[in-house]
Short mmCIF file of N, CA, C and O in Angstrom, two decimals:
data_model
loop_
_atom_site.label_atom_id
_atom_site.label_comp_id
_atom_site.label_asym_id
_atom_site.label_seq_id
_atom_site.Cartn_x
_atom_site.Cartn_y
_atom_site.Cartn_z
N UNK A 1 -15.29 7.31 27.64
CA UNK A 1 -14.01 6.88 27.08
C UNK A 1 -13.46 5.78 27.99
O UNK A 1 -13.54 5.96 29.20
N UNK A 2 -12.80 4.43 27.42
CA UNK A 2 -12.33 3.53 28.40
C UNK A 2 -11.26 3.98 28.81
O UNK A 2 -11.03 5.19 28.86
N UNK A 3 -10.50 3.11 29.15
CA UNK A 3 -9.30 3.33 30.28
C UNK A 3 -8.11 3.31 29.11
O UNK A 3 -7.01 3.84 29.26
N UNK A 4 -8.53 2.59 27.92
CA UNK A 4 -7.09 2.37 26.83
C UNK A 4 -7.02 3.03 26.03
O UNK A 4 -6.05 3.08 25.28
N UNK A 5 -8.16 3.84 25.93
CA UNK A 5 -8.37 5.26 25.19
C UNK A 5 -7.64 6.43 25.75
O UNK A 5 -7.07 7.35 25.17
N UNK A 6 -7.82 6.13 27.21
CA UNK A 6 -7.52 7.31 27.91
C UNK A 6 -5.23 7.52 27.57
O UNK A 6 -4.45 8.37 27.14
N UNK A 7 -5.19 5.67 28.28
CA UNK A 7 -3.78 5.93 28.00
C UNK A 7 -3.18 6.26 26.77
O UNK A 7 -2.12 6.86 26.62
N UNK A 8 -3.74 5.95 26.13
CA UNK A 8 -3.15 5.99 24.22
C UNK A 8 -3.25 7.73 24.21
O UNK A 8 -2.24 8.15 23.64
N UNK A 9 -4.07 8.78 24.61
CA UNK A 9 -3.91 10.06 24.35
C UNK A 9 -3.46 10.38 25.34
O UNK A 9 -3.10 11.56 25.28
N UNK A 10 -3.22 9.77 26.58
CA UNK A 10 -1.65 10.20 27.25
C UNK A 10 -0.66 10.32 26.69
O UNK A 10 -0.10 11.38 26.40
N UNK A 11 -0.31 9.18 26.47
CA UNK A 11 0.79 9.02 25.51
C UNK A 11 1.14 9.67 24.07
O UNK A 11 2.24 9.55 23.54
N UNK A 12 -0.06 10.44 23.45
CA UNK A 12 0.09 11.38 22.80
C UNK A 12 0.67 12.47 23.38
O UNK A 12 1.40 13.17 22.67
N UNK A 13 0.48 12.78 24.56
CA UNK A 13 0.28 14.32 24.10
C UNK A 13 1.60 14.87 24.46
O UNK A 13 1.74 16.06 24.18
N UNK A 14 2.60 14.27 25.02
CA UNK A 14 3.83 14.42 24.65
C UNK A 14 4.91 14.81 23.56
O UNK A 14 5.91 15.52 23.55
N UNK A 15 4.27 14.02 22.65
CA UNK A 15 4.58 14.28 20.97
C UNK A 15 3.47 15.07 20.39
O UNK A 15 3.48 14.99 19.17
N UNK A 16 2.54 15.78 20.85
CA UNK A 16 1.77 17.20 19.75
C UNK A 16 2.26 17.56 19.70
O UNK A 16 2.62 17.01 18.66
N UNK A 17 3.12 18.40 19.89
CA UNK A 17 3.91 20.13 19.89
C UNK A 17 4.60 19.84 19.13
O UNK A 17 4.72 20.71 18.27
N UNK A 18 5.37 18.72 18.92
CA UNK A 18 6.36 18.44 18.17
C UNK A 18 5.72 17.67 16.98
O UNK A 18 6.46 17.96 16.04
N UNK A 19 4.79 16.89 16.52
CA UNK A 19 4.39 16.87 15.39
C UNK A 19 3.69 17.87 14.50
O UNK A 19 3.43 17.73 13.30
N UNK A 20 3.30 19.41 15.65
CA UNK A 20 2.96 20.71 14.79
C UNK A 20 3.73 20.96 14.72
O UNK A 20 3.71 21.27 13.53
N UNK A 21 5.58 21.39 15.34
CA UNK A 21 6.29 21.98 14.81
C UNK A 21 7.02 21.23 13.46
O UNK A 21 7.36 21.85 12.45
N UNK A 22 7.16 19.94 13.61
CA UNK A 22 8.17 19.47 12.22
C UNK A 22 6.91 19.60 11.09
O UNK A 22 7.33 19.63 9.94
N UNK A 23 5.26 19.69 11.26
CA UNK A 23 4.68 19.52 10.26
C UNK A 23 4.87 21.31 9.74
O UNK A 23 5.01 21.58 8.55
N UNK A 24 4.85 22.24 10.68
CA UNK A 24 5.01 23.13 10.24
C UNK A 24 6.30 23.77 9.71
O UNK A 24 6.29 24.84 9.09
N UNK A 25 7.20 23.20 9.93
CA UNK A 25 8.72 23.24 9.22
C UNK A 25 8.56 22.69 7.98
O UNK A 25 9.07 23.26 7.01
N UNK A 26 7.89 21.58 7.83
CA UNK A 26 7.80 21.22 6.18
C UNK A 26 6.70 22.25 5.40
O UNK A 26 7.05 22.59 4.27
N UNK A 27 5.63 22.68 5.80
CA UNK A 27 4.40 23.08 5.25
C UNK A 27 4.27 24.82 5.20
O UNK A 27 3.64 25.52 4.41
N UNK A 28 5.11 25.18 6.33
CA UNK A 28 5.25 26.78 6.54
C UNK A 28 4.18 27.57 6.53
O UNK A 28 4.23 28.78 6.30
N UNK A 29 2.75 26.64 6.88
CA UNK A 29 1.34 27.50 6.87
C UNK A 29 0.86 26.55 8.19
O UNK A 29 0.98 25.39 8.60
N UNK A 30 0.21 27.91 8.58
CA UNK A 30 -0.48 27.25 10.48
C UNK A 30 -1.53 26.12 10.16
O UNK A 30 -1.35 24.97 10.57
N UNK A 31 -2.55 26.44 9.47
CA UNK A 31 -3.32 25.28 9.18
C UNK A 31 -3.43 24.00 8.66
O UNK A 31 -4.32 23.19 8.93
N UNK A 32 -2.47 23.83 7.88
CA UNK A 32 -1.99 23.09 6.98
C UNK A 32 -0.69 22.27 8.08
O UNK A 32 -0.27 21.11 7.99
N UNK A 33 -0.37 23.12 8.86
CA UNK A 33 0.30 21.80 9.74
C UNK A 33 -0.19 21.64 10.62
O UNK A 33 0.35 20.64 11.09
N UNK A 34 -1.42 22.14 11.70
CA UNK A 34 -2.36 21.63 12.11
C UNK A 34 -3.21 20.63 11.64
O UNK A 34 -3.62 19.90 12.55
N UNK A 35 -3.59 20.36 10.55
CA UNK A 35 -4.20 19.59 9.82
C UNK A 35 -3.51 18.18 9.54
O UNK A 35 -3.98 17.04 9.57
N UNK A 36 -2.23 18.64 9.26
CA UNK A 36 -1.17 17.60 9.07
C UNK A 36 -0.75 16.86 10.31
O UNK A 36 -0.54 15.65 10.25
N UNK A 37 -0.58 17.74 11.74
CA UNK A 37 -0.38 17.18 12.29
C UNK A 37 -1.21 16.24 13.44
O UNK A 37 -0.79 15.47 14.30
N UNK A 38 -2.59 16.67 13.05
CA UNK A 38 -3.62 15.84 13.71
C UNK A 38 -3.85 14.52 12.85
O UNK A 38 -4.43 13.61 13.43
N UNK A 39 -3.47 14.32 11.59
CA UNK A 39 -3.32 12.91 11.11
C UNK A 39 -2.49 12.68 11.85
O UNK A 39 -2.81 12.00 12.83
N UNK A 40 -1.35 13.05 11.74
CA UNK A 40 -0.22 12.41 12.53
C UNK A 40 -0.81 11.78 13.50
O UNK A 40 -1.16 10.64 13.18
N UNK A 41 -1.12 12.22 14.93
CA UNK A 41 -1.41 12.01 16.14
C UNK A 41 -2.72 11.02 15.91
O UNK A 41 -2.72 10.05 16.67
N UNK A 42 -3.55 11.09 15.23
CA UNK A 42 -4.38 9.81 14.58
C UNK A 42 -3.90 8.37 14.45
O UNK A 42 -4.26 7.29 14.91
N UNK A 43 -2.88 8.84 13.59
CA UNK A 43 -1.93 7.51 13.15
C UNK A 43 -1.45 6.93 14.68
O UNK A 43 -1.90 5.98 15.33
N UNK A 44 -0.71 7.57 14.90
CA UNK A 44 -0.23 7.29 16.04
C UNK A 44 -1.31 6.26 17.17
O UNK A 44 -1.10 5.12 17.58
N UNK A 45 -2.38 7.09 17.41
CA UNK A 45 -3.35 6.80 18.54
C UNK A 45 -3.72 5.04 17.97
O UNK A 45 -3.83 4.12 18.77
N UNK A 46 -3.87 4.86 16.40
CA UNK A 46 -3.93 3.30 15.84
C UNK A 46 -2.57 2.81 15.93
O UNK A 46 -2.43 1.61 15.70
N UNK A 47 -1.51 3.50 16.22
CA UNK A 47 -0.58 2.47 15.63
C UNK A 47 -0.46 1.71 17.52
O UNK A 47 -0.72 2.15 18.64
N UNK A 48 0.04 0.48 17.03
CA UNK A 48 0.49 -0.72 18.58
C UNK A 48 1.48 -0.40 18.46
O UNK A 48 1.90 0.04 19.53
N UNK A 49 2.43 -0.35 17.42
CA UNK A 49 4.21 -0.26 17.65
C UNK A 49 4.37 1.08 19.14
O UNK A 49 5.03 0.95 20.17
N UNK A 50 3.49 2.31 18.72
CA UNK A 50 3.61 3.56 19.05
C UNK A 50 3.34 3.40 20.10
O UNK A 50 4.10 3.98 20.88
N UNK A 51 2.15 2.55 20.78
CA UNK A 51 1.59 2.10 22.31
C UNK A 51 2.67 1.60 23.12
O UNK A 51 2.82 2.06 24.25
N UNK A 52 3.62 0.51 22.60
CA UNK A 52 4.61 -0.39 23.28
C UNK A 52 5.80 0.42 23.18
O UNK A 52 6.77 0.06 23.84
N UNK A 53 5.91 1.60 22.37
CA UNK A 53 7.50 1.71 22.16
C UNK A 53 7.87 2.59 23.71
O UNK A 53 7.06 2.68 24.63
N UNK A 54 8.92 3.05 23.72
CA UNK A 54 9.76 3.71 25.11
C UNK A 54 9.50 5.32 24.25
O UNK A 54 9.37 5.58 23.05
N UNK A 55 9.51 6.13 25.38
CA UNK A 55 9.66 7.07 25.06
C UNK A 55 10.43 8.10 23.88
O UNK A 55 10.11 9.07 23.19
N UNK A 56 11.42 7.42 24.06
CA UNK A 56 12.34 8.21 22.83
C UNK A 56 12.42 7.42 21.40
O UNK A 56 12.97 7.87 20.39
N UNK A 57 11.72 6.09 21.50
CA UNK A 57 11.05 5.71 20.14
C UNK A 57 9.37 6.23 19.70
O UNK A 57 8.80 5.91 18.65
N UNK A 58 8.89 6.95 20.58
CA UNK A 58 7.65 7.69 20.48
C UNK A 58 8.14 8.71 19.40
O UNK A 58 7.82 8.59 18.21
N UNK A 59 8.86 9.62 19.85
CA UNK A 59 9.47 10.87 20.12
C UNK A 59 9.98 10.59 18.08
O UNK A 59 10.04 11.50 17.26
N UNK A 60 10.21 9.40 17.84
CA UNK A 60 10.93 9.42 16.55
C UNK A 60 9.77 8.66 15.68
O UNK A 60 9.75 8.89 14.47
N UNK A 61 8.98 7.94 16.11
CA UNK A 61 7.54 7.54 15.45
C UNK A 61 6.91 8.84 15.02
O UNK A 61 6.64 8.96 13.83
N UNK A 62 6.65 9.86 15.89
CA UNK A 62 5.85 11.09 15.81
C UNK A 62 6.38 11.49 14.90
O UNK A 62 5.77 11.85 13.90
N UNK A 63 7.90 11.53 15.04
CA UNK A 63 8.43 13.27 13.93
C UNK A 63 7.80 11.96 12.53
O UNK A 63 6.74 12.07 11.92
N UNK A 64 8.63 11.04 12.37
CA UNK A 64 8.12 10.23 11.39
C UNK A 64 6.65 9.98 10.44
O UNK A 64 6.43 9.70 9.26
N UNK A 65 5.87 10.22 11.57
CA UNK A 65 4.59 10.19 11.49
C UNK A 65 4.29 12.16 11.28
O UNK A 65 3.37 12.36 10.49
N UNK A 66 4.60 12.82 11.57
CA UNK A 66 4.34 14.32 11.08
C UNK A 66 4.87 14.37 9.77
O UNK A 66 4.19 14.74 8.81
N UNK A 67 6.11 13.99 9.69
CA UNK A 67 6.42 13.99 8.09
C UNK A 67 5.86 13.56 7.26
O UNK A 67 5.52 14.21 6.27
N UNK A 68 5.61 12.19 7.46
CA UNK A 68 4.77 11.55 6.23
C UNK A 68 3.22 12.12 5.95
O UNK A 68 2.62 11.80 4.93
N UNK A 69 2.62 13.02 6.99
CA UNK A 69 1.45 13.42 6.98
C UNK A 69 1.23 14.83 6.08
O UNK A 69 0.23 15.22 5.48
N UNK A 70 2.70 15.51 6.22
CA UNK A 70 3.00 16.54 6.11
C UNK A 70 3.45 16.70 4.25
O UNK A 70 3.18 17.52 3.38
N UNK A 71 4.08 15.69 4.31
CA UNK A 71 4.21 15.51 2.93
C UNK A 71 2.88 15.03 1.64
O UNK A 71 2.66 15.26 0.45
N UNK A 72 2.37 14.38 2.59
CA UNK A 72 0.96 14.08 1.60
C UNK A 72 -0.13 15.35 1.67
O UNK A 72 -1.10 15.38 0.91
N UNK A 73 0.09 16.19 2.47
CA UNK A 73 -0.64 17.66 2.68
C UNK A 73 0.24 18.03 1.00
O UNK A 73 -0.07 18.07 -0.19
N UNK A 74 1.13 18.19 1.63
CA UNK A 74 2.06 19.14 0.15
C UNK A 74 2.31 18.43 -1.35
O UNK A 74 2.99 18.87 -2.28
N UNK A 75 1.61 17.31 -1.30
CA UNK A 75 1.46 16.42 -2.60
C UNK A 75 0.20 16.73 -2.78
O UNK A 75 0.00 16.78 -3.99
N UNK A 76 -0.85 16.98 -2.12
CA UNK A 76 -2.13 16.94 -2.45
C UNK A 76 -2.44 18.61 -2.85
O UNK A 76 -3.36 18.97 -3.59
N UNK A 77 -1.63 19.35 -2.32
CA UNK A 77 -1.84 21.03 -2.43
C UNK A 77 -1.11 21.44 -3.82
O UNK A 77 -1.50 22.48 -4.35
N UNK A 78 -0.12 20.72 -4.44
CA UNK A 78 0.58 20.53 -5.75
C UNK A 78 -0.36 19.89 -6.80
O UNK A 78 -0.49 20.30 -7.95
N UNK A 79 -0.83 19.10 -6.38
CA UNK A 79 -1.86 18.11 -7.02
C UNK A 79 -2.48 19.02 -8.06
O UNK A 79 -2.25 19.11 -9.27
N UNK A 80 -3.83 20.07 -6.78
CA UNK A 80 -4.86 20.77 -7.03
C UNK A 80 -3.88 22.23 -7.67
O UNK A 80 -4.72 23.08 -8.00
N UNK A 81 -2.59 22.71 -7.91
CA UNK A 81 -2.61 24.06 -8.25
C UNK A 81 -1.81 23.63 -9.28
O UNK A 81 -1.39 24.44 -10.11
#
């Protein structure tokens, strides 16, 4: 792993806990916001805004980024039933 790999999941891992808990506040099933919230943290790891921002614009990228992940979980689970 290089060195910009390494920082970019530094800089994750601050915001996991908190993109499983808001994914699991929308989704109310463990897997399903696990699932949700590892897109999240995906997104994140590509996005540049998320690399440059300050901490407490991380902190609001993430929940942002759990939601929108979280919601396409629960559009796609509506979809299929």
């Amino acid at each position: 792993m290089n060195a910009t790999a390494e920082y970019r999941i530094e800089q994750l891992r601050p915001v996991e806990h908190l993109c499983y808990q808001v994914a699991h506040y929308l989704l109310g099933d463990d897997a399903e916001a696990a699932a949700a919230s590892e897109e999240a943290l995906i997104e994140l790891y590509r996005s540049p805004q998320f690399a440059s921002s300050s901490d407490e614009d991380r902190r609001e990228l993430a929940k942002q980024a759990a939601i929108r992940c979280a919601l396409q979980r629960a559009s796609k689970r509506l979809q299929y039933h």
